[in-house]
């Protein structure tokens, strides 16, 4: 191992590389945080929709259509 030669960038280049990587890591963290927030909002919306559905508060967009209750009832 003592005879192994490693070519390293200069200290100024190393500093620049670290700064670039820090910016990339910050951007990645912001993207992750935004994605987690959107997932949380989706989960909240799903719960709200299910709650409304169980209370029978969801209707169709077309008032001429038969109600879901009528479609699902056994004849």
Coordinates of N, CA, C and O in Angstrom, one line a residue, residues 16-69:
X16 N -14.6 23.0 -3.3 CA -15.7 23.3 -4.3 C -16.6 22.0 -4.4 O -17.8 22.1 -4.5
X17 N -15.9 20.8 -4.4 CA -16.7 19.6 -4.5 C -17.6 19.4 -3.3 O -18.8 19.1 -3.5
X18 N -17.1 19.7 -2.1 CA -17.9 19.7 -0.9 C -19.1 20.6 -1.0 O -20.2 20.3 -0.6
X19 N -18.9 21.8 -1.5 CA -19.9 22.8 -1.6 C -21.0 22.4 -2.6 O -22.2 22.5 -2.3
X20 N -20.6 21.8 -3.7 CA -21.6 21.3 -4.7 C -22.4 20.1 -4.1 O -23.6 20.1 -4.2
X21 N -21.7 19.2 -3.4 CA -22.4 18.1 -2.8 C -23.4 18.6 -1.7 O -24.5 18.0 -1.5
X22 N -23.0 19.6 -0.9 CA -23.9 20.2 0.1 C -25.1 20.7 -0.5 O -26.3 20.5 0.0
X23 N -25.0 21.4 -1.7 CA -26.2 22.0 -2.3 C -27.1 20.9 -2.9 O -28.3 21.0 -2.8
X24 N -26.5 19.8 -3.4 CA -27.2 18.7 -3.9 C -28.0 18.0 -2.8 O -29.2 17.7 -2.9
X25 N -27.3 17.9 -1.6 CA -28.0 17.2 -0.5 C -29.1 18.1 0.1 O -30.1 17.6 0.5
X26 N -28.9 19.4 0.1 CA -30.0 20.3 0.5 C -31.2 20.2 -0.4 O -32.3 20.1 0.1
X27 N -30.9 20.2 -1.7 CA -32.0 20.1 -2.7 C -32.8 18.7 -2.5 O -34.0 18.7 -2.6
X28 N -32.0 17.7 -2.3 CA -32.6 16.4 -2.1 C -33.5 16.4 -0.8 O -34.6 15.8 -0.8
X29 N -33.0 17.0 0.2 CA -33.8 17.0 1.5 C -35.1 17.8 1.3 O -36.1 17.5 1.8
X30 N -35.0 19.0 0.5 CA -36.2 19.8 0.3 C -37.2 19.0 -0.6 O -38.4 19.0 -0.3
X31 N -36.7 18.2 -1.6 CA -37.6 17.4 -2.4 C -38.3 16.3 -1.6 O -39.5 16.0 -1.7
X32 N -37.5 15.7 -0.7 CA -38.0 14.6 0.2 C -39.1 15.2 1.1 O -40.2 14.6 1.3
X33 N -38.8 16.4 1.7 CA -39.8 17.0 2.6 C -41.1 17.4 1.8 O -42.2 17.1 2.3
X34 N -41.0 17.9 0.6 CA -42.1 18.3 -0.2 C -42.9 17.0 -0.5 O -44.2 17.0 -0.5
X35 N -42.3 15.9 -0.9 CA -43.0 14.7 -1.2 C -43.7 14.1 0.0 O -44.8 13.7 -0.1
X36 N -43.1 14.2 1.1 CA -43.7 13.7 2.4 C -44.9 14.5 2.7 O -46.0 14.0 3.1
X37 N -44.9 15.8 2.5 CA -46.0 16.7 2.7 C -47.2 16.4 1.8 O -48.3 16.3 2.2
X38 N -46.9 16.1 0.5 CA -47.9 15.8 -0.4 C -48.5 14.5 -0.1 O -49.8 14.3 -0.1
X39 N -47.7 13.5 0.3 CA -48.3 12.2 0.7 C -49.2 12.3 1.9 O -50.2 11.7 2.0
X40 N -48.8 13.2 2.9 CA -49.7 13.4 4.0 C -51.0 14.1 3.6 O -52.0 13.7 4.1
X41 N -50.9 15.0 2.7 CA -52.2 15.7 2.2 C -53.1 14.7 1.5 O -54.3 14.7 1.6
X42 N -52.5 13.8 0.7 CA -53.2 12.7 0.0 C -53.9 11.8 1.0 O -55.1 11.5 0.8
X43 N -53.2 11.4 2.0 CA -53.8 10.6 3.1 C -54.9 11.2 3.7 O -56.0 10.6 4.0
X44 N -54.8 12.5 4.0 CA -55.9 13.3 4.7 C -57.1 13.3 3.8 O -58.2 13.2 4.2
X45 N -56.9 13.6 2.5 CA -58.0 13.6 1.5 C -58.7 12.3 1.4 O -59.9 12.2 1.3
X46 N -57.9 11.2 1.4 CA -58.5 9.9 1.3 C -59.4 9.6 2.5 O -60.5 9.1 2.3
X47 N -58.9 10.0 3.7 CA -59.7 9.8 4.9 C -61.0 10.6 4.8 O -62.1 10.2 5.2
X48 N -60.9 11.9 4.4 CA -62.1 12.7 4.3 C -63.1 12.2 3.3 O -64.3 12.2 3.5
X49 N -62.6 11.7 2.1 CA -63.5 11.1 1.1 C -64.2 9.9 1.7 O -65.4 9.7 1.5
X50 N -63.4 9.0 2.3 CA -64.0 7.8 2.9 C -65.1 8.1 4.0 O -66.2 7.5 4.0
X51 N -64.8 9.1 4.8 CA -65.7 9.6 5.8 C -67.0 10.1 5.2 O -68.1 9.7 5.6
X52 N -66.9 10.9 4.2 CA -68.1 11.4 3.5 C -68.8 10.2 2.8 O -70.1 10.2 2.8
X53 N -68.1 9.3 2.2 CA -68.8 8.1 1.6 C -69.6 7.3 2.6 O -70.7 6.9 2.3
X54 N -69.0 7.1 3.8 CA -69.7 6.3 4.8 C -70.9 7.0 5.4 O -71.9 6.4 5.8
X55 N -70.9 8.4 5.3 CA -72.0 9.2 5.8 C -73.0 9.4 4.7 O -74.1 10.0 4.9
X56 N -72.7 8.8 3.5 CA -73.7 9.0 2.3 C -73.7 10.3 1.7 O -74.7 10.7 1.1
X57 N -72.6 11.1 1.9 CA -72.6 12.5 1.4 C -72.0 12.6 0.0 O -71.9 13.7 -0.5
X58 N -71.6 11.5 -0.6 CA -71.0 11.6 -2.0 C -72.1 11.3 -3.0 O -72.8 10.3 -2.9
X59 N -72.3 12.2 -3.9 CA -73.3 12.0 -4.9 C -72.7 12.0 -6.3 O -71.5 12.1 -6.4
X60 N -73.5 11.8 -7.3 CA -72.9 11.8 -8.7 C -72.9 13.2 -9.2 O -73.5 14.1 -8.6
X61 N -72.2 13.4 -10.2 CA -72.1 14.7 -10.9 C -73.3 15.0 -11.8 O -73.6 16.1 -12.1
X62 N -74.0 13.9 -12.1 CA -75.1 14.0 -13.1 C -76.4 13.7 -12.3 O -76.6 12.6 -11.9
X63 N -77.2 14.7 -12.1 CA -78.5 14.5 -11.3 C -79.5 13.5 -12.0 O -80.4 13.0 -11.4
X64 N -79.3 13.3 -13.3 CA -80.2 12.3 -14.0 C -79.8 10.9 -13.8 O -80.6 10.0 -14.1
X65 N -78.6 10.6 -13.3 CA -78.2 9.2 -13.1 C -78.9 8.7 -11.8 O -79.2 9.4 -10.9
X66 N -79.0 7.4 -11.9 CA -79.6 6.7 -10.7 C -78.7 6.8 -9.5 O -77.4 6.8 -9.7
X67 N -79.2 6.8 -8.3 CA -78.3 6.9 -7.1 C -77.5 5.6 -7.0 O -78.0 4.5 -7.4
X68 N -76.4 5.7 -6.3 CA -75.6 4.5 -6.0 C -76.4 3.5 -5.2 O -76.3 2.3 -5.4
X69 N -77.2 4.0 -4.3 CA -78.1 3.1 -3.5 C -79.0 2.3 -4.4 O -79.2 1.1 -4.1

